[in-house]
PDB file of C-alpha atoms and ligand atoms in Angstrom:
ATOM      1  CA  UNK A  89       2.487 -28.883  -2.151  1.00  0.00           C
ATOM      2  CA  UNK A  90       0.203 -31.872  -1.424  1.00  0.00           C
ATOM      3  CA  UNK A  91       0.690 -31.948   2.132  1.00  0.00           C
ATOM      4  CA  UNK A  92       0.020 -28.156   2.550  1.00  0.00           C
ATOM      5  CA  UNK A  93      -3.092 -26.978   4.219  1.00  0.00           C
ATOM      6  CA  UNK A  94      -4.143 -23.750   3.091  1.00  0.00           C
ATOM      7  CA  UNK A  95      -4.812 -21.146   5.591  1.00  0.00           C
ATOM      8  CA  UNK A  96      -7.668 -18.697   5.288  1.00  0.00           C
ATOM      9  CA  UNK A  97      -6.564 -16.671   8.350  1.00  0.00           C
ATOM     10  CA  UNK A  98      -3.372 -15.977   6.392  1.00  0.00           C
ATOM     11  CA  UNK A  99      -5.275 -14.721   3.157  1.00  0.00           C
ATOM     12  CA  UNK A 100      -3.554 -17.666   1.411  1.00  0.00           C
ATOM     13  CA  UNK A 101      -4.907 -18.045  -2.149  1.00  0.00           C
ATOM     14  CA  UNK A 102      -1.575 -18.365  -4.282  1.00  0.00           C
ATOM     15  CA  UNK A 103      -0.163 -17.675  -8.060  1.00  0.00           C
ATOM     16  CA  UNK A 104       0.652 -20.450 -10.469  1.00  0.00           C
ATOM     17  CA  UNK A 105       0.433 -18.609 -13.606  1.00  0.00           C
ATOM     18  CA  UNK A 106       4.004 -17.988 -14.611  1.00  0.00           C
ATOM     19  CA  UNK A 107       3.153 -15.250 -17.632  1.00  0.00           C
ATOM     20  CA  UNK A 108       1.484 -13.559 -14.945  1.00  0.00           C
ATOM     21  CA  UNK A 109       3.815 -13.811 -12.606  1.00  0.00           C
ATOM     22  CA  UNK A 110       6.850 -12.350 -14.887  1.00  0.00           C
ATOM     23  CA  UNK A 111       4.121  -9.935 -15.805  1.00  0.00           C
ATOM     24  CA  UNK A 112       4.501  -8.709 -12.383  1.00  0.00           C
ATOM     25  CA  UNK A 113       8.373  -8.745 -12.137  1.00  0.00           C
ATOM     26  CA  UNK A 114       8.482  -6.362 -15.391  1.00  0.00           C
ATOM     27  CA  UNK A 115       5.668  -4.446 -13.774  1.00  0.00           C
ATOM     28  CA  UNK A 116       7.225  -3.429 -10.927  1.00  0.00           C
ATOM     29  CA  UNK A 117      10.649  -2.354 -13.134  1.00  0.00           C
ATOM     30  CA  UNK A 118      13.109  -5.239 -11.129  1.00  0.00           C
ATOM     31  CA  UNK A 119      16.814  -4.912 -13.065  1.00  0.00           C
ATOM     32  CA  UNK A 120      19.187  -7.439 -12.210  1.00  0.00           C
ATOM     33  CA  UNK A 121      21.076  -5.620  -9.447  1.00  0.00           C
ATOM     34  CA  UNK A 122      17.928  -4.926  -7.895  1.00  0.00           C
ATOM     35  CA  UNK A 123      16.996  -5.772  -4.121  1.00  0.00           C
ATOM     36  CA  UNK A 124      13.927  -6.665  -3.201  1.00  0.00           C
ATOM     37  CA  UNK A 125      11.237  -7.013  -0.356  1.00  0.00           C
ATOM     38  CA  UNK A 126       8.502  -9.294  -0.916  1.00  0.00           C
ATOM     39  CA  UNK A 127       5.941  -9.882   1.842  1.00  0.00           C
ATOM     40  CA  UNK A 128       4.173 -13.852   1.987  1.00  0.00           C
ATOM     41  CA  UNK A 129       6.215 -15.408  -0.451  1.00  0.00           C
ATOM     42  CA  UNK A 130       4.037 -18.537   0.235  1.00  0.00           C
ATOM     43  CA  UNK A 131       5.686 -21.188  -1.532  1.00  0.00           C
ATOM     44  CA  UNK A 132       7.660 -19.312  -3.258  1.00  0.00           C
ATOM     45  CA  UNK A 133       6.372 -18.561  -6.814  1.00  0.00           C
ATOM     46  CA  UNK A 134       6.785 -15.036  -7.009  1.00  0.00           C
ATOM     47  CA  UNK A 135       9.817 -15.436  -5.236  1.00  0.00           C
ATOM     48  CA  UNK A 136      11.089 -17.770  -7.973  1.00  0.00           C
ATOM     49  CA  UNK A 137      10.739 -15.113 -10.605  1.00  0.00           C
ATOM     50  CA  UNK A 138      11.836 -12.275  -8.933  1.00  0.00           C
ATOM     51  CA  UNK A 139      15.577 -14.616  -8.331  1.00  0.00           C
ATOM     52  CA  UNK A 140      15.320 -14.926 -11.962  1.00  0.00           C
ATOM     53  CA  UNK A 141      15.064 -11.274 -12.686  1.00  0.00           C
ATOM     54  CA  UNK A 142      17.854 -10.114 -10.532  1.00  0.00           C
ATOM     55  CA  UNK A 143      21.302 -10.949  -8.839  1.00  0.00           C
ATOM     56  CA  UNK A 144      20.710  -8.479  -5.920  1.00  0.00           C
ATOM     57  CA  UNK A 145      19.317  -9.589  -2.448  1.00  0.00           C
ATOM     58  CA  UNK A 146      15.628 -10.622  -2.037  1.00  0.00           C
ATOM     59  CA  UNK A 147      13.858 -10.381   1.659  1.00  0.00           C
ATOM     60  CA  UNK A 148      11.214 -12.577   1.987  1.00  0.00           C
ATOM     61  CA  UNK A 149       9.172 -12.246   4.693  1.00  0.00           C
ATOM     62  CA  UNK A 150       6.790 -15.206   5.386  1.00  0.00           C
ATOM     63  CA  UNK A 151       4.493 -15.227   8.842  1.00  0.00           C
ATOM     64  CA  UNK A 152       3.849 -18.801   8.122  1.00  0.00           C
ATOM     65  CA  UNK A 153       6.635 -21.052   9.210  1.00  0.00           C
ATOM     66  CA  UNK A 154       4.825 -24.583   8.049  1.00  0.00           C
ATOM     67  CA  UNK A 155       5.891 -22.965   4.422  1.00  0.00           C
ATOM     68  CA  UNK A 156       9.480 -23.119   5.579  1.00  0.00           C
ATOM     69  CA  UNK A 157      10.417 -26.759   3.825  1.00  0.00           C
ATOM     70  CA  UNK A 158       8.494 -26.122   0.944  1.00  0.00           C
ATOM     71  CA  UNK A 159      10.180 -22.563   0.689  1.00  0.00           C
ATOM     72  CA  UNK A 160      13.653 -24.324   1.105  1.00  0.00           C
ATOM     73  CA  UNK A 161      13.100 -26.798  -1.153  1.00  0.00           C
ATOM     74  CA  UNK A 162      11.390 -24.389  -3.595  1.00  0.00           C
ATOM     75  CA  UNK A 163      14.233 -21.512  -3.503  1.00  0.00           C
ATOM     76  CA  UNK A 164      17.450 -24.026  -2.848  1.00  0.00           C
ATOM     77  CA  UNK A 165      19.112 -22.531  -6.226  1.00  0.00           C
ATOM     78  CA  UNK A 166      18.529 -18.586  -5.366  1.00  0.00           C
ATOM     79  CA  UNK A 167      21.304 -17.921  -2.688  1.00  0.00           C
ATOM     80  CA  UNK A 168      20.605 -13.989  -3.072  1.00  0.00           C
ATOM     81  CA  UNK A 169      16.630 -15.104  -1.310  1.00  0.00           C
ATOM     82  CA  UNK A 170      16.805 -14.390   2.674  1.00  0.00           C
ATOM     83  CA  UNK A 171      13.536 -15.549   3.794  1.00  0.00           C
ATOM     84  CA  UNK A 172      12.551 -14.180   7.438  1.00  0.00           C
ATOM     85  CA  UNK A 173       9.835 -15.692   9.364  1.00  0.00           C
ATOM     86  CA  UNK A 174       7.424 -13.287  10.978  1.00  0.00           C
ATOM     87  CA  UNK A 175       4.665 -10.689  11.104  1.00  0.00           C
ATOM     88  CA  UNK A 176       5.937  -8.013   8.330  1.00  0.00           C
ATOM     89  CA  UNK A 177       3.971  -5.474  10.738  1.00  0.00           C
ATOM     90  CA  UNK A 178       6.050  -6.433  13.606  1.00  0.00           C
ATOM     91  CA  UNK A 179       9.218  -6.494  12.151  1.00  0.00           C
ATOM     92  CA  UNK A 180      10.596  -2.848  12.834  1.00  0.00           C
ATOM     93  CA  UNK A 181      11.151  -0.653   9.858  1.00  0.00           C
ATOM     94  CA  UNK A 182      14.997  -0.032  10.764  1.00  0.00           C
ATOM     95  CA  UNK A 183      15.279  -4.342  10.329  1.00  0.00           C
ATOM     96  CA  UNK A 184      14.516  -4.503   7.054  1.00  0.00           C
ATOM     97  CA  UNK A 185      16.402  -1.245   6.008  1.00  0.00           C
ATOM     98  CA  UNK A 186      19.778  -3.170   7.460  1.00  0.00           C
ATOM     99  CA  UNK A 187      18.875  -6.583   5.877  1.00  0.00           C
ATOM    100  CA  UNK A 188      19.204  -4.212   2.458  1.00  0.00           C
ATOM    101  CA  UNK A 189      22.702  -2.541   4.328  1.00  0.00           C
ATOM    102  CA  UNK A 190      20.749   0.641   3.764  1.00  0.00           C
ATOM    103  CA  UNK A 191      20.383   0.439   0.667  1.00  0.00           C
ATOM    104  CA  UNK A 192      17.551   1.118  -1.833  1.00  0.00           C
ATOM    105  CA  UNK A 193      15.061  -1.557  -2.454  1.00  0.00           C
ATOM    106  CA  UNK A 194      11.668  -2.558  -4.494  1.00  0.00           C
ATOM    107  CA  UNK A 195       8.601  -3.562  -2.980  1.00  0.00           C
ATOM    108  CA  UNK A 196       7.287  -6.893  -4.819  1.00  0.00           C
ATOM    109  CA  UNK A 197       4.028  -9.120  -3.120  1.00  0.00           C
ATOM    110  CA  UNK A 198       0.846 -10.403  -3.742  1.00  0.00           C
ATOM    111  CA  UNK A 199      -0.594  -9.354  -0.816  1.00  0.00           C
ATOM    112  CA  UNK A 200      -2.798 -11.181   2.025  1.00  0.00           C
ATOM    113  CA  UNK A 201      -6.251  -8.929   1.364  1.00  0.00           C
ATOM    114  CA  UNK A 202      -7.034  -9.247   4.912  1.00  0.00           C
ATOM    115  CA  UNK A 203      -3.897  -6.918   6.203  1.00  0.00           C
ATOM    116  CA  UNK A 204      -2.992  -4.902   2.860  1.00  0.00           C
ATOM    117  CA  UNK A 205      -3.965  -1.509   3.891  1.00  0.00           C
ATOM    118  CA  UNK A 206      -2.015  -1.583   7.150  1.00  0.00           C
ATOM    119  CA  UNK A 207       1.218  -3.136   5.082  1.00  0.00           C
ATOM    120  CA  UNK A 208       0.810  -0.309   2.594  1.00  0.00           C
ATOM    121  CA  UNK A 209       0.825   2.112   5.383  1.00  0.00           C
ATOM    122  CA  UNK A 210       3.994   0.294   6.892  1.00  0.00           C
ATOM    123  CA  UNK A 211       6.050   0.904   4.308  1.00  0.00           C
ATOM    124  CA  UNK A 212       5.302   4.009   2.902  1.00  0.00           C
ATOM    125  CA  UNK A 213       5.049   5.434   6.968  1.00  0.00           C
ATOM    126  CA  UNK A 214       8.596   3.486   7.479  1.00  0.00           C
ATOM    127  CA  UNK A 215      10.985   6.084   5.987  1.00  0.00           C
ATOM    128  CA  UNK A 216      12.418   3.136   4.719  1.00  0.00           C
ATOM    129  CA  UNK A 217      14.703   3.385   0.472  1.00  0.00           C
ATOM    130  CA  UNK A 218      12.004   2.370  -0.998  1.00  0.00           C
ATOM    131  CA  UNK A 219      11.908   3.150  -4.899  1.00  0.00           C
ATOM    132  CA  UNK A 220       8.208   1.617  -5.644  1.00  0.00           C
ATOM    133  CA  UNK A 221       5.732  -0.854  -4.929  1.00  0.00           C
ATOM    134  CA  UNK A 222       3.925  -3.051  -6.714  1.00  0.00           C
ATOM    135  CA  UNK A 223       1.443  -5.086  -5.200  1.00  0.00           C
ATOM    136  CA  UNK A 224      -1.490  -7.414  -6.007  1.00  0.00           C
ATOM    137  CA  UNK A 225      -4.725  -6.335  -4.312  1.00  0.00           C
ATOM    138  CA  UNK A 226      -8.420  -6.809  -3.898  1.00  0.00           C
ATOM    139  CA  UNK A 227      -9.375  -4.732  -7.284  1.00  0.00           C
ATOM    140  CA  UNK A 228     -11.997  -2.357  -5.234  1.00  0.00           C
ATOM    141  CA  UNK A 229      -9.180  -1.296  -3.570  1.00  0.00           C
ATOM    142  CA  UNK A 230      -6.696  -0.722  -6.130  1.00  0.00           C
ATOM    143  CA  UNK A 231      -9.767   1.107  -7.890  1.00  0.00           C
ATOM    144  CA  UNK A 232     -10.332   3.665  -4.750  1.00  0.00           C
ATOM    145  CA  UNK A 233      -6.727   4.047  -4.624  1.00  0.00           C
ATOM    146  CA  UNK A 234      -6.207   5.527  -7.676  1.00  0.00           C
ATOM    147  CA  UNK A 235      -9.872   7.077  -7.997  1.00  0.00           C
ATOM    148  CA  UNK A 236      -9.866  10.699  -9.331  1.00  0.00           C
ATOM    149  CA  UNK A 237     -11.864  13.698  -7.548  1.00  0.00           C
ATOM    150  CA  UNK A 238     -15.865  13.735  -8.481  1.00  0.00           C
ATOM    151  CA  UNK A 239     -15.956  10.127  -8.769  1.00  0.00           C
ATOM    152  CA  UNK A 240     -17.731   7.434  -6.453  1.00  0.00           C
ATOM    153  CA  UNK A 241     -14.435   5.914  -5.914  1.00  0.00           C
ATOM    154  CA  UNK A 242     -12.553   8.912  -4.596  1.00  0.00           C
ATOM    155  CA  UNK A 243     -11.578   9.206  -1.147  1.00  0.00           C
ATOM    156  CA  UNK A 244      -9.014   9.428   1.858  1.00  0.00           C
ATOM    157  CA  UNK A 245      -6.733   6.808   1.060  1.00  0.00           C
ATOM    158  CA  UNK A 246      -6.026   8.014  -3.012  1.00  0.00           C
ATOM    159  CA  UNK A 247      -5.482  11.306  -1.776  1.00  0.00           C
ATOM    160  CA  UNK A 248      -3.300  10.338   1.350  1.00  0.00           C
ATOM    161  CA  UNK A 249      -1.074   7.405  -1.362  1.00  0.00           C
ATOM    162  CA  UNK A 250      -1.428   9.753  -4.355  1.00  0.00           C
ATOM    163  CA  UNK A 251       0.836  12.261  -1.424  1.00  0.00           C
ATOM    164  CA  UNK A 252       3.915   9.493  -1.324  1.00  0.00           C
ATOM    165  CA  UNK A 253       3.715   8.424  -4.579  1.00  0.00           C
ATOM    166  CA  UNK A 254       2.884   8.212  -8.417  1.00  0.00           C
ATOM    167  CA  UNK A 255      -0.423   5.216  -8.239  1.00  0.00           C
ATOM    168  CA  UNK A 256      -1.723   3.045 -11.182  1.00  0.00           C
ATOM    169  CA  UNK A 257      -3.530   0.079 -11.530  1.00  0.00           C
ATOM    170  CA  UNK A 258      -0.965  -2.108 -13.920  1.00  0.00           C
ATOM    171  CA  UNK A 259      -3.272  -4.929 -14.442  1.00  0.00           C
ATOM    172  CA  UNK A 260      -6.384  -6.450 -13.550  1.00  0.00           C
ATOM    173  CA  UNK A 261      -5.897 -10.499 -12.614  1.00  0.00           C
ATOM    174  CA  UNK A 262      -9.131 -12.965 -12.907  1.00  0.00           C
ATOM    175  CA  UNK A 263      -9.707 -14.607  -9.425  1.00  0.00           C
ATOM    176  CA  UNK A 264      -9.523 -17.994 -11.333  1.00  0.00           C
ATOM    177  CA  UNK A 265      -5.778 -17.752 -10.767  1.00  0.00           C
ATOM    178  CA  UNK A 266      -5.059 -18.218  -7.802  1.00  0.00           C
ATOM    179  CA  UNK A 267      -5.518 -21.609  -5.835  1.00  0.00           C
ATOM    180  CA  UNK A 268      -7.539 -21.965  -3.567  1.00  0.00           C
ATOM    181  CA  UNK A 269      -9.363 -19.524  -5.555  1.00  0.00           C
ATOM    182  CA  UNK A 270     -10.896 -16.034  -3.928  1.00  0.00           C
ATOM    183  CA  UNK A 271     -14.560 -14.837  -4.195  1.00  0.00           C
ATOM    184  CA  UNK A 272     -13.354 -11.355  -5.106  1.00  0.00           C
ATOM    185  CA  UNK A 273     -11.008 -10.198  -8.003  1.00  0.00           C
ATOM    186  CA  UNK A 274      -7.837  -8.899  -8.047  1.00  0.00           C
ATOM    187  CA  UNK A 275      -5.930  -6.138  -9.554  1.00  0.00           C
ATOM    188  CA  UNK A 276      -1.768  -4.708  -9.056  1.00  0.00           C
ATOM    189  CA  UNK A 277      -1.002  -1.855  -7.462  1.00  0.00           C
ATOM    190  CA  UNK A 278       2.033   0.489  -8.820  1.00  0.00           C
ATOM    191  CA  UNK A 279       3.707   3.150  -6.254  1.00  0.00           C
ATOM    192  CA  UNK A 280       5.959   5.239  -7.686  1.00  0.00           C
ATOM    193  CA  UNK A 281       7.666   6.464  -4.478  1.00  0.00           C
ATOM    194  CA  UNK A 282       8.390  10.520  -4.173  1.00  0.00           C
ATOM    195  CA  UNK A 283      12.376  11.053  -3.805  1.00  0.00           C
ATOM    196  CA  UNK A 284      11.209  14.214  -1.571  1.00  0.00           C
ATOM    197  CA  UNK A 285       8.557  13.435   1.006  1.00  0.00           C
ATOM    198  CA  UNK A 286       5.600  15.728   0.657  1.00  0.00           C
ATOM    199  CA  UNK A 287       6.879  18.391   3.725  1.00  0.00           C
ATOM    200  CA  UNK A 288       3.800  18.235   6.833  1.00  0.00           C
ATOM    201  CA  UNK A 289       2.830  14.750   4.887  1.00  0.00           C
ATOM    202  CA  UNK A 290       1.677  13.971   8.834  1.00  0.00           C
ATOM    203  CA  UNK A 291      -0.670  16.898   8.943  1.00  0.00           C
ATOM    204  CA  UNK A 292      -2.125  17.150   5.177  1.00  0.00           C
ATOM    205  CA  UNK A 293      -3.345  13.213   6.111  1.00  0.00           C
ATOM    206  CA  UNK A 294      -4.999  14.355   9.372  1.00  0.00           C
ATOM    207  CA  UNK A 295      -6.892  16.700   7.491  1.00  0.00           C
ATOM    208  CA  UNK A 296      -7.805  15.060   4.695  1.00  0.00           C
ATOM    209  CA  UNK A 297      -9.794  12.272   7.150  1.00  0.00           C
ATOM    210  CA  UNK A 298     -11.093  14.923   8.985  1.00  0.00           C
ATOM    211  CA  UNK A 299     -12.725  16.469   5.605  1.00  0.00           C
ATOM    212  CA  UNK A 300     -13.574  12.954   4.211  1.00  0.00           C
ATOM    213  CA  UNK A 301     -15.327  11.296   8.397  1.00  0.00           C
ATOM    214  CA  UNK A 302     -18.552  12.058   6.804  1.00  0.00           C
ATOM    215  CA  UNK A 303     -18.628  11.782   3.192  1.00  0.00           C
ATOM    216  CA  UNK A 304     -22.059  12.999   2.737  1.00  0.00           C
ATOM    217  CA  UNK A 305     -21.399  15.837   4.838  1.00  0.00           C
ATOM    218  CA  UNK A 306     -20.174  19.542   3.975  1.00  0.00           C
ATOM    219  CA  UNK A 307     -16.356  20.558   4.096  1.00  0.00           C
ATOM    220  CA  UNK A 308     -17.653  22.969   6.292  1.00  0.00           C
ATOM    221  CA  UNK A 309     -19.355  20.273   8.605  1.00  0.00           C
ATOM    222  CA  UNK A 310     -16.396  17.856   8.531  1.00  0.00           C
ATOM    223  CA  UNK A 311     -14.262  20.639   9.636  1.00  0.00           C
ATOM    224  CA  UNK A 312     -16.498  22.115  12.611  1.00  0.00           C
ATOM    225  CA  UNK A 313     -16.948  19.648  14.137  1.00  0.00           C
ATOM    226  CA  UNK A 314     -13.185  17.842  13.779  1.00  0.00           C
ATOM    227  CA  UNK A 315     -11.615  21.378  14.933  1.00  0.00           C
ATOM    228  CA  UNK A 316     -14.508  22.062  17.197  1.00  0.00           C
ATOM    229  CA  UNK A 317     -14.437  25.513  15.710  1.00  0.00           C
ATOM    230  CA  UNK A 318     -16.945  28.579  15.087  1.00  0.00           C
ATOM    231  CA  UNK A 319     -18.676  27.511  11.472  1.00  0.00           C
ATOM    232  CA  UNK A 320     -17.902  31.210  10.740  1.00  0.00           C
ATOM    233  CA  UNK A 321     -14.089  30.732  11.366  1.00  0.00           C
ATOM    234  CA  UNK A 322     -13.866  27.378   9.734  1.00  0.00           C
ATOM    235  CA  UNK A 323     -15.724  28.949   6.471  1.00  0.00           C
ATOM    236  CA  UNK A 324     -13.624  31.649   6.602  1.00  0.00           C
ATOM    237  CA  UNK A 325     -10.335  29.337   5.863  1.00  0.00           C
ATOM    238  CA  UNK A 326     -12.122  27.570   3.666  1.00  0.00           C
ATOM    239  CA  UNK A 327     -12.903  30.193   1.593  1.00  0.00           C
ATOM    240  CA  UNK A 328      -8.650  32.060   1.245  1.00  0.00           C
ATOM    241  CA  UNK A 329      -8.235  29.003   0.112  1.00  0.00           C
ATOM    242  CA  UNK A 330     -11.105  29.779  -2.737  1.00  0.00           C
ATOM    243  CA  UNK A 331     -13.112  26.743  -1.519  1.00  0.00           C
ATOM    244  CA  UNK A 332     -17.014  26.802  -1.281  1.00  0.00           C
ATOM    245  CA  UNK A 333     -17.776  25.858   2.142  1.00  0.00           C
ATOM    246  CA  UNK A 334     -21.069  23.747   1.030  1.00  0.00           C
ATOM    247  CA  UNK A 335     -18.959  21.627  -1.210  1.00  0.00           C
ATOM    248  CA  UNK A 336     -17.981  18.058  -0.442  1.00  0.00           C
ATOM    249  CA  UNK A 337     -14.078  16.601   0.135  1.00  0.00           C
ATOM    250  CA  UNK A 338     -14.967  14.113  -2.893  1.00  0.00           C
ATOM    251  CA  UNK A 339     -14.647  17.427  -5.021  1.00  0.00           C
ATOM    252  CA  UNK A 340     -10.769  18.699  -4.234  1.00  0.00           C
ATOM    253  CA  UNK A 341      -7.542  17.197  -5.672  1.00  0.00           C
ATOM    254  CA  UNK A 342      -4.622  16.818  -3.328  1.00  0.00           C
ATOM    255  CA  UNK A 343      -2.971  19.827  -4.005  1.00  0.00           C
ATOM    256  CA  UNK A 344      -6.435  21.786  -2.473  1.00  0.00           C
ATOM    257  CA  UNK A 345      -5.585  19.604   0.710  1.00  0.00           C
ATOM    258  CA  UNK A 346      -2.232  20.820   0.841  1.00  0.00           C
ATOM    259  CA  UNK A 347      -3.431  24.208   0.706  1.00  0.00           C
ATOM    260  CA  UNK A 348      -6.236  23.791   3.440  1.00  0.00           C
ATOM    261  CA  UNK A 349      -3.902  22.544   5.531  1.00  0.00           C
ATOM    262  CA  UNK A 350      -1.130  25.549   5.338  1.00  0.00           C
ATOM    263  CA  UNK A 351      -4.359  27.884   6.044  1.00  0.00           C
ATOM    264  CA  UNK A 352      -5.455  25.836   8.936  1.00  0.00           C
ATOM    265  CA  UNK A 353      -2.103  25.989  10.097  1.00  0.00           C
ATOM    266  CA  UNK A 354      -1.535  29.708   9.970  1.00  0.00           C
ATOM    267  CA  UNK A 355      -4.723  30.324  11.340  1.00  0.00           C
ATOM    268  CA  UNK A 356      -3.602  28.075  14.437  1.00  0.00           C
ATOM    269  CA  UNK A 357      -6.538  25.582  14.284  1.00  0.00           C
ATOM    270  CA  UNK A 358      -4.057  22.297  13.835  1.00  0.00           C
ATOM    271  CA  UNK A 359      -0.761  22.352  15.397  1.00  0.00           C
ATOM    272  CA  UNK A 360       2.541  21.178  13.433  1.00  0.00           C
ATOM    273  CA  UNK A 361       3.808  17.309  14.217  1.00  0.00           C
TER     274      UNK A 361
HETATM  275  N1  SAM B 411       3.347 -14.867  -2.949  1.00  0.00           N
HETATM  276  C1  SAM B 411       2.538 -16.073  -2.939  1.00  0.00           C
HETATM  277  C2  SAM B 411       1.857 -16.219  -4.289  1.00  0.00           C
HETATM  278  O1  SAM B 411       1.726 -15.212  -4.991  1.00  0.00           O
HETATM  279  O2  SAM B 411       1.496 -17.344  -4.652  1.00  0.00           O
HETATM  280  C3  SAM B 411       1.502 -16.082  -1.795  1.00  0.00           C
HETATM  281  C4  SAM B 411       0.578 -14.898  -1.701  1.00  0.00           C
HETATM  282  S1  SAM B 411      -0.727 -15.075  -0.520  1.00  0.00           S
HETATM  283  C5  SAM B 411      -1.964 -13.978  -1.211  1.00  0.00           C
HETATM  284  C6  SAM B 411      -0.218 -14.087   0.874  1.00  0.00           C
HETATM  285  C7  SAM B 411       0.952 -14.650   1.687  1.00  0.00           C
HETATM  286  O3  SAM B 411       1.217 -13.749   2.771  1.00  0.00           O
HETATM  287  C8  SAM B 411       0.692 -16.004   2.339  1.00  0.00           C
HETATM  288  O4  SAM B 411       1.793 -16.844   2.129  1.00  0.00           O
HETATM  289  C9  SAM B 411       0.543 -15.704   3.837  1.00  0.00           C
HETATM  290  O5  SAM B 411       0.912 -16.765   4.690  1.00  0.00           O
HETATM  291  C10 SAM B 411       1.450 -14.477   3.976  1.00  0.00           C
HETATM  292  N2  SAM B 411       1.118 -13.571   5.102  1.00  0.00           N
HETATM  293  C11 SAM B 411      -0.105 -13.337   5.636  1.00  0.00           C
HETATM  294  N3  SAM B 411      -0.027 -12.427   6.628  1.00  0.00           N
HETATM  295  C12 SAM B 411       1.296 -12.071   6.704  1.00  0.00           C
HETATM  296  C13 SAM B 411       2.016 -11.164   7.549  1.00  0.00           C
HETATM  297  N4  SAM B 411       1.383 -10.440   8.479  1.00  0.00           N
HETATM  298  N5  SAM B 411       3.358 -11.052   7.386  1.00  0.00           N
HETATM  299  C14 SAM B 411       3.995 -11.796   6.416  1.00  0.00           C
HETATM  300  N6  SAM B 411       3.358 -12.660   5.597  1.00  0.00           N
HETATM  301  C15 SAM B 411       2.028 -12.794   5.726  1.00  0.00           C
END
């Protein structure tokens, strides 16, 4: 690794720790038939123990193609590791589905904090077999994600992830290990994918950033002026679906969203996708 220059652009800070890193690989459930994705391998230390943990095929997809001797020599003994150079978030969906033949994987990565809410959104947006993820992010991001209603924490994103999937926070990780080391701790990320998609998932996420554009604001101000509706007609939803119109999104669990969004659909105010 001497002659490797760390990139900030890339969000490089990388694991050593090995306890942590099996840590992660039991985390995230990986048998030994398992396949697995894993996005920025870097050189290849997660990488190492996920080959350890199971015989079935590993992606590896690495934008960073100066890592490609170090990830050769680092990975020589793991023939089941394909390692794909590239942007993960221009790699089409269907490519990594037939690098797995179609076949269910895992989500494993210690993600580059700069891009990790878009990835997230990749994968759980691809339609892609995926069973869970399990990722290492910034920790104020793991700890909105998985935020419960009436707390500061709570907003869009843990309702629209908490629609796909089961979230926890499986650990918290120190900054102080990872090299070159971050000025922000981390924390992993557990999504335990739905087997049935959450039917009008498309809509119920429109509307829940509609209700949460203005987080001070009203439910009933949100929604005026995202609809561009009467305030009596948008109150009048609000309240068959026993919702005070004064109240604030940070107040209803997902399954309120759900229902908002059936009422705002038979009342014709939001179209289906
Ligand atoms: N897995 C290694 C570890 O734990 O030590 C490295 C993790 S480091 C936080 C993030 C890795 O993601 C880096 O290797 C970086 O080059 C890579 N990366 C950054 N952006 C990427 C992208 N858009 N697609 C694929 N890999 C990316």
């Amino acid at each position: 690794m001497e002659k490797f220059n760390f990139k900030k652009k890339f969000g490089q800070n990388f694991l050593t720790d090995t306890n942590l890193l099996r840590a992660i690989v039991g985390d995230a459930g990986v048998g030994n038939q398992d396949n697995v994705l894993e996005i920025g391998p870097g050189a290849g230390a997660l990488t190492t123990q996920l080959a350890e943990a199971t015989k079935g095929k590993i992606v590896s997809v690495e934008i960073d193609r100066e890592l490609k001797p170090i990830l050769e020599v680092n990975l020589k003994k793991y023939p089941n590791v394909e390692l794909v150079f590239g942007d993960i978030l221009k790699i089409a969906p269907e490519e990594i589905g037939a690098r797995f033949s179609g076949e269910p994987f895992r989500v494993v990565a210690n993600l580059p904090y700069y891009i990790s809410t878009p990835i997230i959104f990749y994968l759980i947006e691809s339609g892609l077999k995926i069973k869970n993820i399990t990722v290492m992010l910034q920790r104020e991001l793991v700890d909105r994600i998985v935020a419960t209603p009436n707390t500061k924490d709570y907003g869009g994103i843990s309702v629209i992830l908490g629609l796909y999937g089961k979230v926890t926070k499986t650990r918290d990780v120190p900054r102080t290990l990872f090299t070159p080391q971050p000025n922000v701790d981390s924390s992993i990320l557990s999504i335990e994918i739905y087997p049935d998609r959450q039917e009008g998932i498309v809509e119920i996420s429109k509307v829940v950033k509609m209700c949460f554009s203005m987080r001070r604001k009203t439910l009933s101000n949100n929604l005026l002026h995202g609809l561009n509706k009467p305030r009596a007609e948008v109150d009048a939803v609000l309240q068959s679906c026993g919702i005070t119109p004064s109240t604030r999104a940070e107040s209803l669990p997902k399954e309120k969203f759900i229902e908002l969004t059936n009422a705002l659909k038979n009342a014709k105010f939001i179209k289906n996708e």
